[in-house]
CSV table of C-alpha atoms in Angstrom, one decimal:
chain,number,residue,atom,x,y,z
A,1,MET,CA,-0.1,0.2,0.2
A,2,CYS,CA,1.2,3.4,-0.6
A,3,SER,CA,1.2,6.2,2.1
A,4,PRO,CA,-1.7,8.8,1.2
A,5,GLU,CA,-0.6,12.1,-0.1
A,6,TYR,CA,-2.7,14.5,1.3
A,7,THR,CA,-3.5,16.4,4.5
A,8,SER,CA,-6.8,17.0,6.4
A,9,ASN,CA,-6.6,21.0,5.3
A,10,GLN,CA,-6.8,19.8,1.6
A,11,ILE,CA,-10.2,20.8,1.6
A,12,MET,CA,-11.8,22.1,-1.7
A,13,SER,CA,-15.4,21.9,-0.3
A,14,ASP,CA,-17.2,21.8,3.1
A,15,ALA,CA,-16.9,18.2,3.1
A,16,LYS,CA,-19.1,17.6,0.5
A,17,THR,CA,-20.2,14.3,-0.2
A,18,VAL,CA,-20.0,12.5,-3.9
A,19,ALA,CA,-21.2,9.2,-4.7
A,20,ILE,CA,-19.1,7.5,-7.4
A,21,VAL,CA,-21.0,5.0,-9.4
A,22,GLY,CA,-18.8,2.3,-10.7
A,23,ALA,CA,-15.9,1.3,-9.0
A,24,GLY,CA,-13.8,-0.2,-11.9
A,25,PRO,CA,-10.5,1.7,-12.4
A,26,VAL,CA,-11.8,4.7,-13.5
A,27,GLY,CA,-14.0,5.2,-10.8
A,28,SER,CA,-11.5,4.0,-8.3
A,29,LEU,CA,-9.0,6.4,-9.4
A,30,ALA,CA,-11.8,9.3,-9.0
A,31,ALA,CA,-12.2,8.2,-5.3
A,32,LEU,CA,-8.7,8.8,-4.7
A,33,TYR,CA,-8.7,12.4,-6.2
A,34,PHE,CA,-12.0,13.3,-4.4
A,35,ALA,CA,-10.5,12.0,-1.4
A,36,ASN,CA,-7.5,13.9,-1.6
A,37,GLU,CA,-9.3,16.9,-1.9
A,38,GLY,CA,-11.3,16.4,1.2
A,39,TRP,CA,-14.6,15.4,-0.1
A,40,ASN,CA,-16.4,12.3,1.6
A,41,VAL,CA,-16.6,9.5,-1.0
A,42,ARG,CA,-18.9,6.4,-1.3
A,43,LEU,CA,-18.0,4.2,-4.0
A,44,TYR,CA,-20.6,2.0,-5.2
A,45,ASP,CA,-20.9,-0.9,-7.5
A,46,LEU,CA,-23.3,-3.7,-8.6
A,47,ARG,CA,-20.9,-6.4,-8.3
A,48,THR,CA,-19.2,-8.0,-5.2
A,49,ASP,CA,-16.0,-6.8,-3.9
A,50,PRO,CA,-13.6,-7.9,-6.7
A,51,ARG,CA,-10.7,-8.5,-4.0
A,52,VAL,CA,-12.5,-11.2,-1.8
A,53,GLU,CA,-11.3,-13.9,-4.5
A,54,ARG,CA,-7.7,-12.3,-5.5
A,55,THR,CA,-6.9,-15.0,-8.3
A,56,PRO,CA,-4.7,-13.3,-10.9
A,57,GLY,CA,-6.1,-13.1,-14.3
A,58,SER,CA,-9.7,-13.5,-12.8
A,59,THR,CA,-12.2,-11.7,-14.6
A,60,ALA,CA,-15.4,-13.7,-14.1
A,61,SER,CA,-17.0,-10.4,-12.3
A,62,THR,CA,-16.4,-8.1,-15.2
A,63,GLY,CA,-16.4,-10.6,-18.7
A,64,LYS,CA,-13.7,-8.5,-20.1
A,65,SER,CA,-10.5,-9.5,-21.2
A,66,ILE,CA,-7.8,-9.7,-18.6
A,67,ASN,CA,-4.9,-7.4,-20.3
A,68,LEU,CA,-4.9,-3.7,-20.5
A,69,ALA,CA,-2.7,-1.5,-21.9
A,70,LEU,CA,-1.4,1.5,-19.9
A,71,SER,CA,0.4,4.3,-21.5
A,72,HIS,CA,1.4,7.8,-20.7
A,73,ARG,CA,-1.8,9.7,-20.1
A,74,GLY,CA,-2.8,6.6,-17.9
A,75,ILE,CA,0.4,7.1,-16.1
A,76,GLU,CA,0.0,11.1,-15.7
A,77,GLY,CA,-3.5,10.3,-14.6
A,78,LEU,CA,-2.5,8.0,-11.6
A,79,LYS,CA,0.3,10.2,-11.0
A,80,GLY,CA,-2.4,13.2,-9.9
A,81,ALA,CA,-3.7,10.6,-7.3
A,82,SER,CA,-0.3,9.8,-5.8
A,83,THR,CA,3.1,9.6,-7.6
A,84,LYS,CA,3.9,6.6,-5.0
A,85,LEU,CA,0.8,4.6,-6.6
A,86,ALA,CA,2.1,5.4,-9.6
A,87,GLY,CA,5.8,4.1,-9.5
A,88,MET,CA,4.4,0.7,-7.9
A,89,ILE,CA,2.0,0.1,-10.5
A,90,THR,CA,4.5,0.8,-13.2
A,91,ASN,CA,7.0,-1.6,-11.8
A,92,ASN,CA,4.1,-4.2,-12.0
A,93,VAL,CA,3.9,-4.2,-15.8
A,94,VAL,CA,5.4,-6.0,-18.9
A,95,PRO,CA,6.5,-3.2,-21.1
A,96,VAL,CA,5.4,-3.4,-24.9
A,97,TYR,CA,8.1,-1.9,-27.1
A,98,GLY,CA,6.0,-2.5,-30.5
A,99,ARG,CA,3.9,-4.8,-32.5
A,100,MET,CA,5.0,-8.1,-33.7
A,101,ILE,CA,3.2,-8.9,-37.0
A,102,HIS,CA,2.7,-12.5,-38.1
A,103,ASP,CA,1.9,-13.6,-41.8
A,104,LYS,CA,0.3,-16.8,-42.9
A,105,LYS,CA,3.8,-18.7,-43.1
A,106,GLY,CA,4.4,-17.7,-39.4
A,107,ARG,CA,7.3,-15.3,-40.4
A,108,GLN,CA,7.4,-12.3,-37.9
A,109,GLU,CA,8.4,-8.5,-38.3
A,110,SER,CA,8.7,-6.3,-35.4
A,111,GLN,CA,7.4,-2.7,-35.9
A,112,ALA,CA,8.6,-0.6,-33.1
A,113,TYR,CA,6.1,2.3,-31.4
A,114,ASP,CA,8.8,4.7,-31.2
A,115,VAL,CA,12.5,5.5,-32.6
A,116,HIS,CA,13.6,6.6,-28.9
A,117,GLY,CA,12.3,3.2,-27.4
A,118,GLN,CA,8.9,4.2,-25.3
A,119,HIS,CA,6.9,1.6,-24.9
A,120,ILE,CA,3.2,1.1,-23.4
A,121,ASN,CA,2.8,-1.6,-20.6
A,122,ALA,CA,0.6,-4.6,-20.4
A,123,VAL,CA,-1.3,-4.6,-16.9
A,124,ASP,CA,-3.6,-7.2,-15.6
A,125,ARG,CA,-6.8,-5.7,-15.4
A,126,GLY,CA,-7.8,-7.6,-12.1
A,127,TRP,CA,-4.8,-6.5,-10.3
A,128,LEU,CA,-5.2,-2.9,-11.2
A,129,ASN,CA,-8.3,-2.5,-9.9
A,130,TRP,CA,-7.6,-4.3,-6.7
A,131,THR,CA,-4.6,-2.1,-6.2
A,132,LEU,CA,-6.9,1.1,-6.8
A,133,LEU,CA,-9.4,-0.2,-4.5
A,134,ASP,CA,-6.6,-0.9,-1.6
A,135,GLU,CA,-5.3,2.4,-1.8
A,136,ALA,CA,-8.7,4.1,-1.6
A,137,VAL,CA,-9.9,2.2,0.9
A,138,GLU,CA,-7.2,3.5,2.9
A,139,ARG,CA,-8.5,6.9,2.9
A,140,PRO,CA,-10.4,7.7,5.7
A,141,ASN,CA,-12.9,9.4,3.9
A,142,VAL,CA,-13.9,6.8,1.7
A,143,GLU,CA,-16.3,4.0,1.8
A,144,LEU,CA,-16.8,1.1,-0.5
A,145,LYS,CA,-20.4,0.0,-1.1
A,146,PHE,CA,-20.2,-3.1,-3.0
A,147,GLY,CA,-23.4,-5.0,-3.6
A,148,HIS,CA,-25.6,-2.0,-4.6
A,149,ARG,CA,-27.7,-1.6,-8.0
A,150,LEU,CA,-28.6,2.0,-9.0
A,151,LEU,CA,-32.0,2.3,-9.5
A,152,GLN,CA,-32.5,6.1,-9.4
A,153,CYS,CA,-31.3,9.7,-9.5
A,154,ASP,CA,-32.9,12.6,-8.4
A,155,PHE,CA,-30.2,15.4,-9.3
A,156,ASP,CA,-32.4,18.2,-8.5
A,157,ALA,CA,-33.3,16.7,-4.8
A,158,ARG,CA,-29.8,15.4,-4.8
A,159,MET,CA,-30.8,11.6,-4.0
A,160,VAL,CA,-29.5,8.5,-5.5
A,161,LYS,CA,-31.8,5.1,-4.6
A,162,PHE,CA,-29.8,1.8,-4.9
A,163,ILE,CA,-31.4,-1.7,-4.2
A,164,THR,CA,-29.3,-4.1,-2.2
A,165,LYS,CA,-29.9,-7.9,-0.8
A,166,ASP,CA,-31.6,-6.1,2.3
A,167,GLY,CA,-33.8,-3.7,0.1
A,168,GLU,CA,-33.6,-0.1,-1.3
A,169,VAL,CA,-31.3,2.4,0.2
A,170,GLU,CA,-31.7,6.1,-0.7
A,171,VAL,CA,-28.4,8.5,-0.2
A,172,ASN,CA,-28.4,12.1,-0.2
A,173,VAL,CA,-25.3,13.5,-1.7
A,174,ASP,CA,-23.8,16.8,-3.5
A,175,LEU,CA,-22.5,15.2,-6.3
A,176,VAL,CA,-23.1,12.1,-8.6
A,177,VAL,CA,-20.0,10.7,-10.5
A,178,GLY,CA,-20.8,8.2,-13.6
A,179,ALA,CA,-18.2,5.9,-13.9
A,180,ASP,CA,-20.3,2.8,-14.4
A,181,GLY,CA,-19.2,2.0,-18.0
A,182,ALA,CA,-20.7,1.7,-21.3
A,183,HIS,CA,-24.0,0.9,-20.4
A,184,SER,CA,-24.4,3.4,-17.6
A,185,THR,CA,-27.2,3.9,-15.6
A,186,VAL,CA,-26.1,7.2,-14.1
A,187,ARG,CA,-26.3,8.4,-18.2
A,188,ASN,CA,-29.4,6.9,-18.6
A,189,GLN,CA,-30.8,9.0,-15.5
A,190,LEU,CA,-29.2,12.1,-16.9
A,191,MET,CA,-30.8,11.4,-20.1
A,192,ARG,CA,-34.4,11.5,-18.4
A,193,VAL,CA,-33.8,15.0,-16.9
A,194,ALA,CA,-36.4,17.0,-18.9
A,195,ARG,CA,-33.8,20.4,-18.6
A,196,GLN,CA,-30.8,18.3,-19.9
A,197,ARG,CA,-30.6,17.6,-23.6
A,198,VAL,CA,-28.1,15.2,-23.7
A,199,ASP,CA,-27.0,14.0,-27.3
A,200,PHE,CA,-26.3,10.3,-27.6
A,201,GLU,CA,-24.9,8.3,-30.3
A,202,GLN,CA,-24.6,4.2,-30.0
A,203,ARG,CA,-22.8,2.3,-32.6
A,204,TYR,CA,-22.2,-1.8,-32.6
A,205,ILE,CA,-19.8,-2.4,-35.3
A,206,ASP,CA,-20.0,-6.0,-37.0
A,207,THR,CA,-17.2,-7.7,-35.1
A,208,LEU,CA,-17.0,-9.9,-32.1
A,209,TRP,CA,-14.4,-10.7,-29.9
A,210,CYS,CA,-13.3,-14.3,-28.8
A,211,GLU,CA,-10.5,-14.7,-26.0
A,212,ILE,CA,-8.1,-17.0,-27.2
A,213,SER,CA,-5.3,-17.8,-24.4
A,214,ILE,CA,-1.9,-19.1,-25.1
A,215,PRO,CA,-0.5,-21.2,-22.3
A,216,PRO,CA,3.3,-21.2,-21.1
A,217,HIS,CA,5.9,-23.0,-23.1
A,218,VAL,CA,7.3,-25.8,-20.9
A,219,THR,CA,10.8,-26.6,-21.4
A,220,GLU,CA,12.2,-30.3,-21.1
A,221,ASP,CA,13.8,-29.2,-17.6
A,222,GLY,CA,10.0,-28.6,-16.6
A,223,LYS,CA,10.5,-24.6,-16.6
A,224,GLU,CA,8.0,-22.4,-17.9
A,225,GLU,CA,8.6,-19.8,-20.2
A,226,TYR,CA,6.6,-17.3,-22.5
A,227,PRO,CA,5.6,-19.0,-25.8
A,228,LEU,CA,6.1,-15.5,-27.6
A,229,ASP,CA,8.2,-12.3,-27.3
A,230,PRO,CA,6.5,-10.5,-24.2
A,231,ASN,CA,7.5,-7.4,-24.9
A,232,HIS,CA,5.5,-7.0,-28.4
A,233,LEU,CA,2.0,-6.9,-28.9
A,234,HIS,CA,1.3,-9.8,-31.2
A,235,ILE,CA,-1.0,-9.2,-34.5
A,236,TRP,CA,-2.0,-11.8,-37.3
A,237,PRO,CA,-3.6,-9.3,-39.6
A,238,ARG,CA,-5.8,-10.8,-42.2
A,239,LYS,CA,-7.6,-7.9,-43.8
A,240,THR,CA,-11.3,-8.4,-42.5
A,241,PHE,CA,-10.3,-9.9,-39.3
A,242,MET,CA,-7.5,-10.5,-36.8
A,243,LEU,CA,-5.8,-12.0,-34.1
A,244,MET,CA,-4.1,-10.3,-31.2
A,245,SER,CA,-2.2,-11.1,-27.9
A,246,LEU,CA,-0.6,-9.4,-25.1
A,247,ALA,CA,1.8,-11.1,-22.2
A,248,ASN,CA,0.3,-11.8,-19.0
A,249,ILE,CA,2.1,-10.6,-15.8
A,250,GLY,CA,3.8,-12.5,-13.2
A,251,ASP,CA,4.6,-16.0,-12.6
A,252,ASP,CA,2.0,-17.0,-15.2
A,253,LYS,CA,3.9,-17.1,-18.6
A,254,SER,CA,1.3,-17.4,-20.6
A,255,PHE,CA,-0.7,-14.9,-23.2
A,256,THR,CA,-3.9,-13.5,-23.5
A,257,GLY,CA,-5.1,-13.6,-27.2
A,258,THR,CA,-8.5,-12.1,-28.7
A,259,LEU,CA,-9.8,-13.1,-31.7
A,260,PHE,CA,-11.6,-9.9,-33.5
A,261,MET,CA,-13.8,-11.1,-36.6
A,262,PRO,CA,-17.2,-10.6,-38.4
A,263,GLN,CA,-20.3,-12.5,-36.8
A,264,ILE,CA,-20.9,-14.2,-40.1
A,265,ASN,CA,-17.3,-15.8,-40.0
A,266,PHE,CA,-18.0,-17.1,-36.4
A,267,ASP,CA,-21.4,-18.4,-37.7
A,268,ASP,CA,-19.8,-20.3,-40.4
A,269,ILE,CA,-17.5,-22.2,-37.9
A,270,THR,CA,-19.9,-24.8,-36.2
A,271,TYR,CA,-17.8,-28.3,-35.8
A,272,PRO,CA,-14.3,-29.0,-34.1
A,273,GLN,CA,-12.8,-29.6,-37.5
A,274,ASP,CA,-13.8,-26.2,-39.0
A,275,VAL,CA,-11.8,-24.4,-36.2
A,276,LEU,CA,-8.7,-26.4,-37.0
A,277,ASP,CA,-9.3,-25.7,-40.7
A,278,PHE,CA,-9.9,-22.0,-40.0
A,279,PHE,CA,-6.9,-21.8,-37.9
A,280,ARG,CA,-4.5,-24.0,-40.4
A,281,THR,CA,-5.5,-21.7,-43.0
A,282,TYR,CA,-5.0,-18.4,-41.4
A,283,PHE,CA,-3.1,-18.8,-38.0
A,284,PRO,CA,-0.9,-21.8,-38.6
A,285,ASP,CA,1.7,-21.1,-36.1
A,286,VAL,CA,-0.9,-20.6,-33.4
A,287,ILE,CA,-2.0,-24.2,-33.1
A,288,PRO,CA,1.2,-25.6,-32.0
A,289,LEU,CA,1.4,-22.8,-29.3
A,290,ILE,CA,-1.9,-23.9,-28.0
A,291,GLY,CA,-2.7,-27.5,-28.6
A,292,GLU,CA,-5.9,-28.6,-31.2
A,293,GLU,CA,-7.9,-29.5,-28.2
A,294,TYR,CA,-7.3,-26.8,-26.3
A,295,LEU,CA,-8.0,-24.4,-29.0
A,296,VAL,CA,-11.4,-26.0,-30.3
A,297,LYS,CA,-12.4,-26.0,-26.3
A,298,GLN,CA,-11.7,-22.4,-26.2
A,299,PHE,CA,-13.2,-21.4,-29.4
A,300,PHE,CA,-16.5,-22.8,-28.6
A,301,ASN,CA,-16.8,-22.4,-24.6
A,302,ASN,CA,-15.6,-18.9,-24.8
A,303,PRO,CA,-18.1,-16.2,-25.2
A,304,LYS,CA,-18.5,-13.9,-27.9
A,305,GLY,CA,-18.5,-10.5,-27.1
A,306,SER,CA,-20.0,-7.2,-29.2
A,307,LEU,CA,-18.1,-4.2,-29.5
A,308,VAL,CA,-19.7,-0.9,-29.2
A,309,SER,CA,-18.9,2.8,-29.5
A,310,ILE,CA,-20.9,5.6,-27.6
A,311,LYS,CA,-20.6,9.2,-27.8
A,312,CYS,CA,-22.7,11.6,-25.8
A,313,THR,CA,-22.8,15.2,-24.6
A,314,PRO,CA,-23.0,17.2,-22.4
A,315,TYR,CA,-21.0,15.1,-19.6
A,316,HIS,CA,-22.7,17.1,-16.7
A,317,TYR,CA,-26.0,18.4,-15.1
A,318,LEU,CA,-25.4,21.9,-13.4
A,319,ASP,CA,-23.1,20.8,-10.3
A,320,ARG,CA,-24.8,17.7,-9.4
A,321,CYS,CA,-23.9,14.9,-11.9
A,322,VAL,CA,-20.7,14.3,-14.4
A,323,LEU,CA,-19.7,11.5,-16.3
A,324,ILE,CA,-16.0,9.8,-16.8
A,325,GLY,CA,-14.7,7.0,-18.4
A,326,ASP,CA,-16.9,4.7,-20.5
A,327,ALA,CA,-20.2,6.1,-19.2
A,328,ALA,CA,-19.1,9.2,-21.3
A,329,HIS,CA,-17.4,7.6,-24.2
A,330,ALA,CA,-16.9,4.1,-24.4
A,331,MET,CA,-14.9,3.0,-27.6
A,332,VAL,CA,-13.7,0.2,-29.4
A,333,PRO,CA,-10.5,-1.5,-27.8
A,334,PHE,CA,-8.1,-0.9,-31.0
A,335,TYR,CA,-6.3,2.0,-29.8
A,336,GLY,CA,-5.2,0.8,-26.0
A,337,GLN,CA,-6.8,4.1,-25.1
A,338,GLY,CA,-10.1,3.3,-23.0
A,339,MET,CA,-8.6,3.1,-19.9
A,340,ASN,CA,-5.9,5.6,-20.3
A,341,CYS,CA,-8.6,8.2,-21.6
A,342,GLY,CA,-10.6,7.5,-18.6
A,343,PHE,CA,-7.6,8.2,-16.2
A,344,GLU,CA,-7.1,11.1,-18.2
A,345,ASP,CA,-11.0,12.2,-17.7
A,346,VAL,CA,-10.4,12.3,-14.0
A,347,GLN,CA,-7.3,14.2,-13.8
A,348,GLN,CA,-8.9,16.8,-16.8
A,349,LEU,CA,-11.8,17.1,-14.4
A,350,PHE,CA,-9.9,18.0,-11.1
A,351,VAL,CA,-7.6,20.8,-13.1
A,352,HIS,CA,-11.4,22.4,-14.0
A,353,MET,CA,-12.2,21.7,-10.4
A,354,LYS,CA,-9.1,23.8,-8.7
A,355,ALA,CA,-9.4,26.2,-11.4
A,356,ASN,CA,-12.8,27.5,-10.8
A,357,ASN,CA,-14.7,28.5,-7.5
A,358,ASP,CA,-17.8,26.5,-7.9
A,359,VAL,CA,-18.7,23.0,-9.1
A,360,SER,CA,-21.1,24.0,-11.7
A,361,SER,CA,-18.6,26.1,-13.7
A,362,ALA,CA,-16.0,23.4,-13.0
A,363,LEU,CA,-18.4,20.6,-14.7
A,364,GLU,CA,-19.2,23.0,-17.5
A,365,ASN,CA,-15.8,23.8,-18.5
A,366,TYR,CA,-14.7,20.1,-18.6
A,367,THR,CA,-17.5,19.2,-20.7
A,368,LEU,CA,-16.5,22.3,-23.4
A,369,ALA,CA,-12.8,21.6,-22.8
A,370,ARG,CA,-13.2,17.5,-23.3
A,371,ARG,CA,-15.7,16.9,-26.1
A,372,GLN,CA,-13.5,17.3,-28.8
A,373,ASP,CA,-11.0,15.0,-27.4
A,374,LEU,CA,-13.3,12.2,-26.7
A,375,PHE,CA,-15.0,12.5,-30.1
A,376,ALA,CA,-11.5,12.2,-31.7
A,377,ILE,CA,-10.4,9.0,-29.6
A,378,SER,CA,-13.7,7.7,-30.4
A,379,ASP,CA,-12.7,8.0,-33.9
A,380,LEU,CA,-9.6,6.9,-34.0
A,381,ALA,CA,-10.1,3.8,-31.9
A,382,MET,CA,-12.6,2.7,-34.8
A,383,ALA,CA,-9.8,3.5,-37.4
A,384,ASN,CA,-7.4,1.8,-35.8
A,385,TYR,CA,-8.7,-1.5,-36.4
A,386,VAL,CA,-8.6,-1.0,-40.2
A,387,GLU,CA,-4.8,-0.2,-39.5
A,388,MET,CA,-4.3,-3.3,-37.2
A,389,ARG,CA,-6.2,-5.9,-39.6
A,390,SER,CA,-4.8,-4.5,-42.5
A,391,SER,CA,-2.8,-1.6,-42.9
A,392,VAL,CA,0.5,-2.7,-41.1
A,393,THR,CA,1.5,-4.8,-44.1
A,394,SER,CA,0.7,-2.1,-46.4
A,395,LYS,CA,3.6,-0.9,-48.0
A,396,MET,CA,2.2,2.8,-48.2
A,397,TYR,CA,1.2,2.9,-44.7
A,398,LEU,CA,4.9,1.6,-43.6
A,399,ALA,CA,6.7,4.1,-46.1
A,400,ARG,CA,4.5,6.8,-44.4
A,401,LYS,CA,5.6,5.3,-41.0
A,402,HIS,CA,9.1,5.2,-41.5
A,403,THR,CA,9.4,8.6,-42.9
A,404,GLU,CA,7.3,10.4,-39.8
A,405,GLU,CA,10.1,8.6,-37.5
A,406,PHE,CA,13.0,9.3,-39.6
A,407,LEU,CA,12.1,13.0,-39.2
A,408,TYR,CA,11.3,12.8,-35.8
A,409,LYS,CA,14.2,11.1,-34.8
A,410,HIS,CA,16.3,13.5,-36.9
A,411,PHE,CA,15.0,16.3,-37.2
A,412,PRO,CA,12.8,16.8,-33.7
A,413,GLY,CA,12.4,20.6,-34.6
A,414,LEU,CA,10.0,20.1,-37.5
A,415,GLY,CA,7.1,18.7,-35.1
A,416,ILE,CA,6.7,15.4,-37.1
A,417,ARG,CA,5.3,12.4,-34.9
A,418,THR,CA,3.5,9.5,-35.8
A,419,LEU,CA,0.0,9.9,-34.8
A,420,TYR,CA,0.5,6.8,-32.6
A,421,ASN,CA,3.5,8.4,-30.7
A,422,MET,CA,1.2,12.0,-29.7
A,423,VAL,CA,-1.9,9.7,-28.9
A,424,SER,CA,0.1,7.0,-26.8
A,425,PHE,CA,3.4,8.9,-25.5
A,426,SER,CA,2.3,12.5,-25.1
A,427,SER,CA,-0.5,14.5,-23.5
A,428,LEU,CA,-1.6,16.4,-26.4
A,429,PRO,CA,-5.0,16.6,-26.9
A,430,TYR,CA,-6.5,14.0,-28.7
A,431,HIS,CA,-8.3,16.6,-31.3
A,432,ILE,CA,-5.0,18.2,-32.2
A,433,ALA,CA,-3.1,15.0,-32.3
A,434,LEU,CA,-5.6,14.1,-35.2
A,435,GLN,CA,-5.6,17.4,-37.0
A,436,ARG,CA,-1.8,17.3,-37.1
A,437,SER,CA,-1.9,13.7,-38.5
A,438,ILE,CA,-4.6,14.9,-41.2
A,439,ARG,CA,-2.1,17.8,-42.4
A,440,GLN,CA,1.2,15.2,-42.4
A,441,GLY,CA,-0.9,12.8,-44.5
A,442,LYS,CA,-1.4,15.6,-46.9
A,443,LEU,CA,1.9,16.8,-46.8
A,444,PHE,CA,3.2,12.8,-47.3
A,445,ARG,CA,0.9,12.2,-50.0
A,446,GLY,CA,1.7,15.6,-51.7
A,447,ALA,CA,5.5,14.6,-51.3
A,448,CYS,CA,4.7,11.5,-53.2
A,449,LEU,CA,3.1,12.7,-55.8
A,450,GLY,CA,6.0,15.2,-56.1
A,451,ILE,CA,8.5,12.4,-56.3
A,452,GLY,CA,6.1,10.6,-58.8
A,453,LEU,CA,5.6,13.7,-61.3
A,454,GLY,CA,9.3,14.6,-61.0
A,455,ILE,CA,10.5,10.7,-61.8
A,456,MET,CA,7.7,10.6,-64.4
A,457,GLY,CA,9.1,13.9,-65.8
A,458,VAL,CA,12.9,12.8,-65.8
A,459,ALA,CA,11.8,9.5,-67.8
A,460,ALA,CA,9.4,11.6,-70.0
A,461,TYR,CA,13.0,13.7,-70.7
A,462,GLY,CA,15.1,10.7,-71.2
A,463,VAL,CA,12.8,9.0,-74.0
A,464,LEU,CA,12.6,12.5,-75.7
A,465,ARG,CA,16.3,12.8,-75.5
A,466,PHE,CA,16.9,9.0,-76.6
A,467,LYS,CA,14.5,9.7,-79.5
A,468,LYS,CA,16.7,12.8,-80.6
A,469,VAL,CA,19.7,11.1,-80.2
A,470,TRP,CA,18.2,7.9,-82.2
A,471,HIS,CA,16.8,9.9,-84.8
A,472,GLY,CA,20.3,11.7,-85.3
A,473,TRP,CA,21.9,8.5,-85.6
A,474,LEU,CA,19.6,7.0,-88.3
A,475,TRP,CA,19.6,9.9,-90.2
A,476,SER,CA,23.6,10.3,-90.1
A,477,SER,CA,24.1,6.8,-91.3
């Protein structure tokens, strides 16, 4: 446990009470921020306490994949709550320096994320959540309330109602924070407020995901080793679908893989032999890593999850409610920014809380400042699926990547960086990163066109010159 980095006089309010709904990583981090600022914090969750049975990699209570990608924005968000906590968490990760692309013949190609060696970090979802909850419960002004399902928010009366195994419970609070995920009850309650016009957009993509674990490799002397390079995100891009895998943390030398594929492809696989034929065709190097029997078992027994992207605005109501994390901006997982963006939400929320004299102004400014970024990263995450399953093998994609990396390394003053670098290794607002990438893309295409035209011009001049010399030689003879 890390010692709390706050004192009793760090009070931004007269001991106001905040109800944070959702005790996942983002909600737990928000509890730390509010506690550090002197609020009375009540952290509610529908689930039972996930720390009761601490088994690494256990995800039964969430139904989500084990690994998360922790990068710069997420680490900065953690530091805002406690630098010691951030340091302890970053000491318990697997550094991931780039993508390892697997082709159909089993050949591998490494694509580094950054020319200066910066890396993202694979972290166990369950362990991270437990760690944040442990840290929160150390604060004297934090109460954890598990087994509470939100029924109603009466924002004007400053009242929230929950149902527990013992019946309904009504609680009076000053502020409600919705950190309760993509299918947020707080957001649904906010949309019911007559005076609050909430724009809402929900999009399911025609892709399902299925977790496929890769067990550790056992050597002849019985020692367990990673079956693949643990310092890469492994991707098997196959144009319209892909398999990807990240190393697990700790003594378990396994990998957690995820197959992303259109539903029609899943529907076409109905028998064990279909699974083996499919993997032999598209992922032949994976079969010996998993084993045929275990592969077939996982494919049919593991659930097939859907992927949803959600945008909404505004993210607040007066001084009574604010949305953070997936409740405000659920995104598909292909940029690895969902949690990082949620942690940055919390950090940015408190930038505005500290800069404004009243909560209402702080929440309004938070909505105004955050909207463009959250829309941008949602769009980027959607676009990155195409990049990961297809573009990573494109010569044009690789040419632009290498060009931008060369300029970033040797001419940093130009300010040219890859989009991935700007998103994952800086705090540059998402929408500005997107704008810069679009401009860089135009410059790159323009340069390619200019080079192409130049080559054509030289070639045309050469042909004309050859014809002139050739005709001169003919006439002279």
